[in-house]
Coordinates of C-alpha atoms and ligand atoms in Angstrom, one line a residue:
X6 CA 0.0 0.0 0.0
X7 CA 1.2 3.5 -0.8
X8 CA 2.2 5.5 2.3
X9 CA -0.1 8.3 3.2
X10 CA 1.5 11.6 2.2
X11 CA 2.5 13.6 5.3
X12 CA 4.3 16.9 5.0
X13 CA 5.2 19.6 7.4
X14 CA 5.8 23.3 7.6
X15 CA 8.4 23.8 10.2
X16 CA 9.1 27.5 10.9
X17 CA 11.4 28.7 13.6
X18 CA 9.7 31.5 15.6
X19 CA 12.5 34.0 15.0
X20 CA 10.3 36.8 13.7
X21 CA 7.4 37.5 11.3
X22 CA 7.1 35.0 8.4
X23 CA 7.8 36.7 5.1
X24 CA 6.0 35.6 2.0
X25 CA 8.8 33.1 1.2
X26 CA 7.8 31.2 4.3
X27 CA 4.1 31.4 3.4
X28 CA 4.9 30.1 -0.1
X29 CA 6.7 27.1 1.5
X30 CA 3.6 26.5 3.7
X31 CA 1.3 26.8 0.7
X32 CA 3.2 24.4 -1.5
X33 CA 3.3 21.9 1.4
X34 CA -0.4 22.3 1.9
X35 CA -1.3 22.0 -1.8
X36 CA 0.9 18.9 -2.2
X37 CA -0.7 17.3 0.9
X38 CA -4.3 18.0 -0.2
X39 CA -3.6 17.0 -3.8
X40 CA -2.5 13.5 -2.5
X41 CA -5.1 13.2 0.2
X42 CA -2.4 13.6 2.8
X43 CA -1.8 15.5 6.0
X44 CA -0.2 18.9 6.5
X45 CA 1.5 19.6 9.8
X46 CA 2.6 22.7 11.5
X47 CA 5.7 22.1 13.7
X48 CA 7.4 24.9 15.5
X49 CA 11.2 24.6 15.6
X50 CA 12.1 26.6 18.6
X51 CA 15.3 24.9 19.7
X52 CA 17.5 28.0 19.2
X53 CA 16.4 29.9 22.3
X54 CA 18.8 32.7 21.5
X55 CA 16.8 33.6 18.4
X56 CA 13.4 33.2 19.9
X57 CA 11.1 36.1 19.3
X58 CA 8.0 36.7 21.4
X59 CA 4.8 36.8 19.3
X60 CA 6.3 35.0 16.3
X61 CA 4.5 31.8 16.8
X62 CA 1.1 33.5 17.2
X63 CA 2.0 35.5 14.1
X64 CA 2.6 32.4 12.1
X65 CA -0.7 30.8 13.1
X66 CA -2.6 34.0 12.4
X67 CA -0.9 34.4 9.0
X68 CA -1.7 30.9 7.9
X69 CA -5.3 31.3 9.0
X70 CA -5.7 34.5 7.0
X71 CA -4.3 32.7 4.0
X72 CA -6.7 29.8 4.4
X73 CA -3.9 27.3 4.8
X74 CA -5.3 25.0 7.5
X75 CA -3.0 22.4 9.1
X76 CA -4.4 19.0 10.0
X77 CA -2.1 18.7 12.9
X78 CA 0.1 21.2 14.7
X79 CA 0.9 23.4 17.7
X80 CA -2.4 25.0 18.0
X81 CA -4.5 22.0 16.9
X82 CA -2.9 18.9 18.4
X83 CA -2.7 15.5 16.7
X84 CA -1.4 12.0 17.3
X85 CA 2.2 12.9 16.8
X86 CA 2.5 15.8 19.3
X87 CA 3.7 17.8 20.9
X88 CA 4.4 19.9 17.8
X89 CA 6.7 22.4 19.5
X90 CA 10.3 21.2 19.7
X91 CA 11.0 22.8 23.1
X92 CA 8.2 20.6 24.5
X93 CA 9.5 17.5 22.8
X94 CA 12.9 18.2 24.3
X95 CA 11.3 18.3 27.8
X96 CA 10.0 14.9 27.1
X97 CA 13.5 13.6 26.3
X98 CA 12.6 12.9 22.7
X99 CA 16.0 13.7 21.2
X100 CA 18.4 12.5 23.9
X101 CA 17.7 8.9 23.2
X102 CA 18.8 9.2 19.5
X103 CA 21.8 11.3 20.4
X104 CA 22.9 8.4 22.7
X105 CA 22.3 6.0 19.9
X106 CA 24.6 7.9 17.6
X107 CA 27.3 8.1 20.4
X108 CA 27.1 4.4 21.0
X109 CA 27.4 3.5 17.3
X110 CA 30.4 5.8 17.0
X111 CA 28.7 8.2 14.6
X112 CA 28.9 11.0 17.0
X113 CA 31.3 12.1 19.7
X114 CA 31.5 14.5 22.7
X115 CA 33.5 17.7 22.3
X116 CA 34.6 19.8 25.3
X117 CA 36.3 22.6 23.5
X118 CA 35.7 26.0 25.0
X119 CA 34.8 29.0 22.8
X120 CA 38.4 30.3 23.2
X121 CA 39.8 27.0 22.1
X122 CA 37.5 27.0 19.1
X123 CA 38.7 30.5 18.2
X124 CA 42.3 29.4 18.5
X125 CA 41.6 26.5 16.2
X126 CA 40.2 28.8 13.6
X127 CA 43.2 31.1 13.9
X128 CA 45.6 28.2 13.6
X129 CA 43.9 26.8 10.5
X130 CA 43.7 30.2 8.9
X131 CA 47.4 30.8 9.5
X132 CA 48.2 27.4 8.1
X133 CA 46.4 28.4 4.9
X134 CA 43.9 25.6 4.9
X135 CA 40.8 26.2 2.9
X136 CA 38.5 25.4 5.8
X137 CA 38.5 26.6 9.3
X138 CA 35.8 24.1 10.4
X139 CA 35.7 21.5 13.0
X140 CA 35.9 18.5 10.7
X141 CA 37.7 15.3 9.9
X142 CA 40.9 17.2 9.3
X143 CA 40.9 19.3 12.5
X144 CA 39.0 17.1 15.0
X145 CA 42.2 15.1 15.9
X146 CA 43.8 18.1 17.6
X147 CA 40.8 19.0 19.6
X148 CA 39.4 18.1 23.0
X149 CA 36.8 15.4 22.3
X150 CA 35.9 11.8 23.1
X151 CA 37.8 10.6 20.0
X152 CA 41.0 11.7 21.7
X153 CA 40.2 11.3 25.4
X154 CA 39.8 8.1 27.3
X155 CA 36.4 6.9 28.2
X156 CA 37.1 7.6 31.9
X157 CA 38.3 11.1 31.2
X158 CA 35.1 11.8 29.2
X159 CA 32.9 10.5 32.0
X160 CA 34.8 12.4 34.6
X161 CA 34.3 15.7 32.7
X162 CA 30.6 15.0 32.2
X163 CA 30.1 14.1 35.8
X164 CA 31.9 17.3 36.8
X165 CA 29.3 19.2 34.9
X166 CA 31.6 20.4 32.2
X167 CA 29.9 21.9 29.2
X168 CA 30.0 19.8 26.1
X169 CA 28.4 19.4 22.7
X170 CA 27.8 16.3 20.7
X171 CA 29.1 16.4 17.1
X172 CA 28.4 14.2 14.2
X173 CA 31.4 12.2 12.9
X174 CA 31.4 12.8 9.2
X175 CA 32.9 9.9 7.3
X176 CA 35.9 10.5 5.0
X177 CA 35.6 10.5 1.2
X178 CA 32.2 9.2 0.8
X179 CA 29.8 10.2 -1.9
X180 CA 26.5 11.3 -0.5
X181 CA 23.8 11.2 -3.1
X182 CA 20.2 12.1 -2.8
X183 CA 17.4 12.8 -5.2
X184 CA 15.6 16.2 -5.0
X185 CA 12.3 16.2 -6.8
X186 CA 12.9 19.7 -8.2
X187 CA 16.7 19.6 -8.8
X188 CA 17.4 16.0 -9.7
X189 CA 20.3 14.2 -8.1
X190 CA 22.5 16.1 -5.7
X191 CA 25.9 14.6 -5.0
X192 CA 28.3 15.8 -2.3
X193 CA 31.7 14.5 -1.2
X194 CA 31.5 14.0 2.5
X195 CA 35.0 15.4 2.9
X196 CA 33.5 18.8 2.3
X197 CA 31.2 18.6 5.3
X198 CA 32.0 19.6 8.8
X199 CA 31.2 17.8 12.1
X200 CA 28.1 19.8 12.9
X201 CA 26.9 20.1 16.5
X202 CA 23.8 17.9 17.1
X203 CA 23.2 18.4 20.8
X204 CA 24.3 20.6 23.7
X205 CA 24.9 19.7 27.3
X206 CA 21.8 21.7 28.3
X207 CA 19.8 19.0 26.6
X208 CA 18.9 21.1 23.6
X209 CA 19.2 19.5 20.2
X210 CA 20.3 21.7 17.3
X211 CA 18.1 22.2 14.2
X212 CA 19.6 19.3 12.3
X213 CA 19.1 16.7 15.0
X214 CA 15.6 17.8 16.0
X215 CA 14.5 18.3 12.4
X216 CA 15.5 14.8 11.3
X217 CA 14.2 13.0 14.5
X218 CA 10.9 14.8 14.2
X219 CA 10.5 14.1 10.5
X220 CA 11.1 10.5 11.3
X221 CA 8.8 10.3 14.3
X222 CA 6.0 12.3 12.6
X223 CA 6.2 10.0 9.6
X224 CA 6.9 12.8 7.2
X225 CA 7.0 11.5 3.6
X226 CA 8.2 14.6 1.8
X227 CA 10.3 17.5 3.0
X228 CA 9.4 20.5 1.0
X229 CA 11.4 23.6 2.0
X230 CA 13.4 26.6 0.9
X231 CA 16.5 26.3 -1.2
X232 CA 18.6 27.7 1.7
X233 CA 18.2 24.2 3.3
X234 CA 19.7 22.4 0.4
X235 CA 23.3 22.4 1.8
X236 CA 21.9 20.7 4.9
X237 CA 20.5 17.8 2.8
X238 CA 23.7 15.6 2.9
X239 CA 24.0 15.9 6.6
X240 CA 20.4 14.9 7.1
X241 CA 20.8 12.0 4.7
X242 CA 23.8 10.8 6.9
X243 CA 21.7 11.1 10.0
X244 CA 18.9 8.9 8.5
X245 CA 21.6 6.4 7.6
X246 CA 23.3 6.5 11.0
X247 CA 20.0 6.1 12.9
X248 CA 19.0 3.2 10.7
X249 CA 16.1 5.0 9.2
X250 CA 17.1 4.9 5.5
X251 CA 13.9 3.0 4.5
X252 CA 11.8 5.7 6.1
X253 CA 13.7 8.6 4.6
X254 CA 11.4 11.3 3.2
X255 CA 11.8 12.5 -0.4
X256 CA 13.2 16.1 -0.7
X257 CA 12.1 19.1 -2.7
X258 CA 14.0 22.4 -2.3
X259 CA 12.0 25.3 -3.5
X260 CA 13.6 28.1 -5.6
X261 CA 14.4 31.5 -4.0
X262 CA 12.1 34.4 -4.3
X263 CA 14.1 37.3 -5.8
X264 CA 13.9 41.0 -5.6
X265 CA 11.8 42.7 -8.3
X266 CA 15.0 43.6 -10.2
X267 CA 16.2 40.0 -9.9
X268 CA 19.3 41.0 -8.0
X269 CA 19.3 38.7 -5.0
X270 CA 16.9 37.3 -2.5
X271 CA 13.8 39.3 -1.6
X272 CA 14.4 40.5 1.9
X273 CA 12.1 41.9 4.6
X274 CA 13.5 45.4 4.0
X275 CA 12.6 45.4 0.3
X276 CA 9.0 46.0 1.0
X277 CA 9.4 49.3 2.8
X278 CA 11.9 50.4 0.2
X279 CA 9.7 49.5 -2.7
X280 CA 6.4 50.4 -1.2
X281 CA 4.8 47.0 -1.2
X282 CA 4.3 44.4 1.5
X283 CA 6.5 41.4 1.9
X284 CA 4.6 40.0 4.9
X285 CA 1.2 38.4 4.9
X286 CA -0.1 40.3 7.8
X287 CA 1.4 43.3 9.7
X288 CA 4.0 42.8 12.4
X289 CA 4.6 45.1 15.4
X290 CA 7.2 43.8 17.7
X291 CA 7.7 44.9 21.3
X292 CA 11.0 46.4 20.3
X293 CA 9.2 48.6 17.8
X294 CA 10.0 46.7 14.6
X295 CA 7.1 47.3 12.2
X296 CA 6.1 45.8 8.9
X297 CA 3.0 46.2 6.9
X298 CA 1.1 43.2 5.6
X299 CA -1.0 42.2 2.6
X300 CA -4.0 41.9 4.9
X301 CA -3.7 45.5 6.1
X302 CA -3.0 46.7 2.6
X303 CA -6.5 45.4 1.7
X304 CA -5.5 42.4 -0.4
X305 CA -7.9 39.5 -0.7
X306 CA -6.3 36.4 0.8
X307 CA -7.3 34.4 -2.3
X308 CA -5.5 36.8 -4.5
X309 CA -2.4 36.7 -2.3
X310 CA -2.4 32.9 -2.4
X311 CA -2.9 32.8 -6.1
X312 CA 0.0 35.2 -6.6
X313 CA 2.3 33.2 -4.3
X314 CA 1.4 29.9 -6.0
X315 CA 2.9 31.4 -9.2
X316 CA 6.1 32.4 -7.5
X317 CA 8.0 29.3 -8.6
X318 CA 5.2 27.1 -10.0
X319 CA 3.2 27.3 -13.2
X320 CA 0.3 25.2 -14.4
X321 CA 1.8 24.9 -17.9
X322 CA -1.3 26.6 -19.4
X323 CA -2.3 30.2 -19.9
X324 CA -4.7 30.2 -17.0
X325 CA -3.6 32.5 -14.2
X326 CA -6.6 32.7 -11.9
X327 CA -7.0 29.7 -9.6
X328 CA -9.0 29.2 -6.5
X329 CA -7.4 27.2 -3.7
X330 CA -9.4 24.2 -4.8
X331 CA -8.1 24.5 -8.3
X332 CA -4.6 25.0 -7.1
X333 CA -4.9 21.7 -5.2
X334 CA -6.1 20.0 -8.3
X335 CA -3.3 21.4 -10.5
X336 CA -0.3 21.6 -8.2
X337 CA 2.7 19.3 -8.7
X338 CA 6.3 19.6 -7.6
X339 CA 7.4 18.6 -11.0
X340 CA 6.2 21.9 -12.3
X341 CA 8.2 23.9 -9.7
X342 CA 11.2 25.6 -11.3
X343 CA 14.8 25.4 -10.2
X344 CA 15.7 29.1 -10.8
X345 CA 14.7 32.0 -8.6
X346 CA 11.3 33.5 -9.0
X347 CA 11.2 37.3 -9.4
X348 CA 8.7 39.0 -7.2
X349 CA 6.6 41.4 -9.2
X350 CA 4.6 44.0 -7.1
X351 CA 2.6 45.1 -10.2
X352 CA 1.5 41.6 -10.9
X353 CA 0.6 41.1 -7.3
X354 CA -1.8 44.1 -7.6
X355 CA -3.1 42.7 -10.8
X356 CA -4.1 39.6 -9.1
X357 CA -6.1 41.6 -6.5
X358 CA -7.8 43.6 -9.2
X359 CA -9.0 40.4 -10.9
X360 CA -10.4 39.0 -7.7
X361 CA -12.1 42.3 -7.0
X362 CA -13.7 42.4 -10.5
X363 CA -14.9 38.9 -10.2
X364 CA -16.8 39.6 -7.0
X365 CA -20.5 40.5 -7.3
X366 CA -21.5 44.1 -6.6
X367 CA -23.5 42.9 -3.6
X368 CA -20.6 41.0 -2.1
X369 CA -18.3 44.0 -2.5
X370 CA -21.0 46.2 -0.9
X371 CA -21.0 44.0 2.1
X372 CA -17.3 44.4 2.4
X373 CA -17.3 48.1 2.4
X374 CA -20.5 48.6 4.3
X375 CA -18.8 49.1 7.7
X376 CA -16.9 52.0 6.2
X377 CA -19.7 53.6 4.2
X378 CA -21.7 54.9 7.1
X379 CA -25.3 53.8 6.9
X380 CA -25.8 53.8 3.2
X381 CA -28.6 51.7 1.5
X382 CA -27.3 48.3 0.3
X383 CA -28.6 48.6 -3.2
X384 CA -27.0 52.0 -3.6
X385 CA -23.7 50.7 -2.3
X386 CA -23.9 47.7 -4.7
X387 CA -24.4 50.3 -7.5
X388 CA -21.3 52.2 -6.4
X389 CA -19.3 49.0 -6.4
X390 CA -20.6 48.1 -9.9
X391 CA -19.4 51.5 -11.2
X392 CA -16.1 51.6 -9.5
X393 CA -14.8 48.0 -9.4
X394 CA -13.1 48.2 -12.9
X395 CA -11.2 51.3 -11.8
X396 CA -9.7 50.4 -8.5
X397 CA -7.1 47.8 -7.2
X398 CA -8.5 47.5 -3.7
X399 CA -11.9 47.5 -2.1
X400 CA -11.0 50.5 0.2
X401 CA -10.4 52.6 -2.9
X402 CA -14.0 52.2 -4.0
X403 CA -15.2 54.8 -1.4
X404 CA -12.2 57.0 -1.9
X405 CA -12.3 57.1 -5.7
X406 CA -16.1 57.1 -5.8
X407 CA -16.6 59.9 -3.3
X408 CA -18.6 61.9 -5.8
X409 CA -21.2 59.2 -5.8
X410 CA -22.0 60.1 -2.2
X411 CA -21.7 63.8 -2.2
X412 CA -21.6 66.6 -4.8
X413 CA -18.1 67.8 -5.8
X414 CA -16.8 70.7 -3.9
X415 CA -14.1 71.5 -6.5
X416 CA -13.7 70.9 -10.2
X417 CA -10.6 69.5 -11.9
X418 CA -8.9 72.8 -12.8
X419 CA -6.9 71.5 -15.8
X420 CA -10.0 69.9 -17.3
X421 CA -12.1 73.1 -16.7
X422 CA -9.4 75.2 -18.4
X423 CA -9.3 72.8 -21.4
X424 CA -12.9 71.9 -21.9
X425 CA -15.2 74.4 -20.2
X426 CA -16.0 76.9 -22.9
X427 CA -17.9 80.1 -23.0
X428 CA -21.1 78.3 -24.2
X429 CA -20.7 75.4 -21.7
X430 CA -23.1 77.0 -19.1
X431 CA -25.8 77.4 -21.8
X432 CA -25.4 73.8 -23.0
X433 CA -25.6 72.5 -19.4
X434 CA -28.6 74.6 -18.7
X435 CA -30.3 73.2 -21.8
X436 CA -29.4 69.7 -20.8
X437 CA -31.0 70.4 -17.4
X438 CA -34.2 71.0 -19.0
X439 CA -33.8 68.0 -21.3
X440 CA -33.1 65.7 -18.3
X441 CA -35.9 67.2 -16.2
X442 CA -38.3 65.5 -18.6
X443 CA -36.3 62.3 -18.8
X444 CA -36.7 59.1 -17.0
X445 CA -33.4 58.5 -15.0
X446 CA -32.4 55.3 -16.6
X447 CA -29.0 54.9 -18.2
X448 CA -30.1 54.2 -21.7
X449 CA -33.0 56.7 -21.6
X450 CA -30.6 59.4 -20.5
X451 CA -28.1 58.5 -23.2
X452 CA -30.8 58.6 -25.9
X453 CA -32.1 62.0 -24.7
X454 CA -28.5 63.4 -24.6
X455 CA -27.9 62.1 -28.2
X456 CA -31.1 63.6 -29.5
X457 CA -30.1 66.9 -27.9
X458 CA -26.6 67.0 -29.5
X459 CA -27.9 66.0 -32.9
X460 CA -30.6 68.7 -32.8
X461 CA -28.0 71.3 -31.8
X462 CA -25.4 69.8 -34.2
X463 CA -22.9 69.5 -31.4
X464 CA -20.1 67.1 -31.1
X465 CA -20.2 64.5 -28.3
X466 CA -17.1 65.6 -26.4
X467 CA -17.7 69.1 -25.2
X468 CA -21.2 68.7 -23.7
X469 CA -20.3 65.4 -22.3
X470 CA -17.3 66.7 -20.4
X471 CA -19.3 69.7 -19.2
X472 CA -21.9 67.6 -17.5
X473 CA -19.3 65.2 -16.2
X474 CA -17.4 68.0 -14.6
X475 CA -20.6 69.3 -13.0
X476 CA -21.7 65.9 -11.7
X477 CA -18.4 64.5 -10.6
X478 CA -15.9 67.3 -10.5
X479 CA -13.6 65.1 -12.6
X480 CA -12.7 64.7 -16.2
X481 CA -13.0 60.9 -16.4
X482 CA -14.6 58.0 -14.7
X483 CA -17.3 55.4 -15.2
X484 CA -20.2 55.8 -17.5
X485 CA -21.8 59.2 -16.7
X486 CA -25.4 58.1 -17.4
X487 CA -25.0 55.2 -15.1
X488 CA -23.7 57.6 -12.4
X489 CA -26.7 59.8 -13.0
X490 CA -29.1 56.9 -12.8
X491 CA -27.5 55.9 -9.5
X492 CA -27.5 59.3 -7.8
X493 CA -31.0 60.1 -9.2
X494 CA -32.8 62.9 -10.9
X495 CA -33.0 65.4 -8.0
X496 CA -29.3 65.1 -7.1
X497 CA -28.1 65.2 -10.7
X498 CA -30.1 68.3 -11.6
X499 CA -28.9 70.0 -8.4
X500 CA -25.3 69.3 -9.3
X501 CA -25.7 70.4 -12.9
X502 CA -27.2 73.7 -11.7
X503 CA -24.4 74.1 -9.1
X504 CA -21.9 73.4 -11.9
X505 CA -23.4 76.2 -14.1
X506 CA -23.0 78.6 -11.2
X507 CA -19.7 77.5 -9.8
X508 CA -17.6 76.3 -12.8
X509 CA -18.5 79.6 -14.6
X510 CA -17.2 81.5 -11.6
X511 CA -13.9 79.7 -11.9
X512 CA -13.3 80.6 -15.6
X513 CA -14.4 84.3 -15.2
X514 CA -11.8 84.6 -12.4
Ligands
LIG611 N1 13.1 25.4 11.0 C1 13.5 25.5 9.7 C2 13.2 26.9 9.2 O1 13.0 27.8 10.0 C3 12.9 24.4 8.9 C4 13.6 24.0 7.7 C5 13.0 22.7 7.2 O2 11.9 22.7 6.7 O3 13.7 21.7 7.3 O4 12.9 27.2 8.1

């Protein structure tokens, strides 16, 4: 029987999660759901020095806003918990496997002090060696259980001396593993260093905890960012040393997300510099660090997710708009590219515009109702219908469509100068009397207007701009007759008359 797909998103709570992290979570989620599997949220908080308060709550909230729902995880529970590594450490989860590695000779104790490690680096640097690492070349000269007697090691441990446990990387071995996105990755073990797996305070490092948890949580596919690719060989060795090769997950390392200009990795500072968010939701730390988010910038979560899906993946067709359900259907790791995906703020906006336009007027009206201050639902839906093609965000509907709620208090000066001619007041006055006898329906108004300009042998432009200026104060916008239908006869006539009086004043002056 095929194994049930189980994948995890395993962030470290070191700060807010930037959109790269959300994309990793999304791809994991899509892959799990596509294969009828489970998606887990595991918090990797073994590095207490980098722990940031509020980061875990942020991650949970951000995933929730995006609609990426874990099946198991820190805030949900599940059969493989706890899902927070600090709690797993408390339960002694990792110690047992570290002991196993020590016993099998694949790991060793090292007692070197920070000063001794510095000295080692200086020495290696002075010797001109290409590496200053603690590895198969340098370990012989250091203070570790490979050099000390068993009694001496025990004596130091019993005396409470600080130590770390390091992996013993074998010499000249080819480590080969398959990455679903990149194909085979081959590394010579001689290029790896003896990474620390465990510290005397009982805390495992990322590598140890990550591999042990993936094994214990029955993870079948490790889908993570490219920055973890160099850790792959070390993880493969750990699976081997722990006797878990048969249970080893498959790997897929996702491409980087690049700055809009393609020069390097998108960083959390790029957003502020470029005026676009790089975080899903806003972040305000106790220390005063502040970042704006997509949620606060009025993006639809569906548009955000759709955009993120395309940062590294493509469906192989022209289709660009996908619901989460459709993404689940279409997603495959084979269609994820190797090379970095350039982040495009304009395209991001474009996605939001498409989602906005595809919403019904009534739905949009409900979204802006709390901000609109007691306006009738049908009127608000009319406003949304007129404005939705002209805005990128819902909150712009009220702002850009202000004249639909109240008469203009000023008129676009440039337009007035260009288009408001000496006979404009007379034309508008005549149109006032035409419209006074007209039913206020878009097509009826348009027909009445056309009849008038034909009779007067006028072109379309001048009278049109004149009444538009009077009604909206602006030189462009949605269909004017639809605007007039929406605001009604009384209001329209009032504005036309006010325009005759006020716009005239401006040109005389
Ligand atoms: N804790 C790691 C991170 O913060 C997880 C990497 C992995 O998925 O293995 O990204």
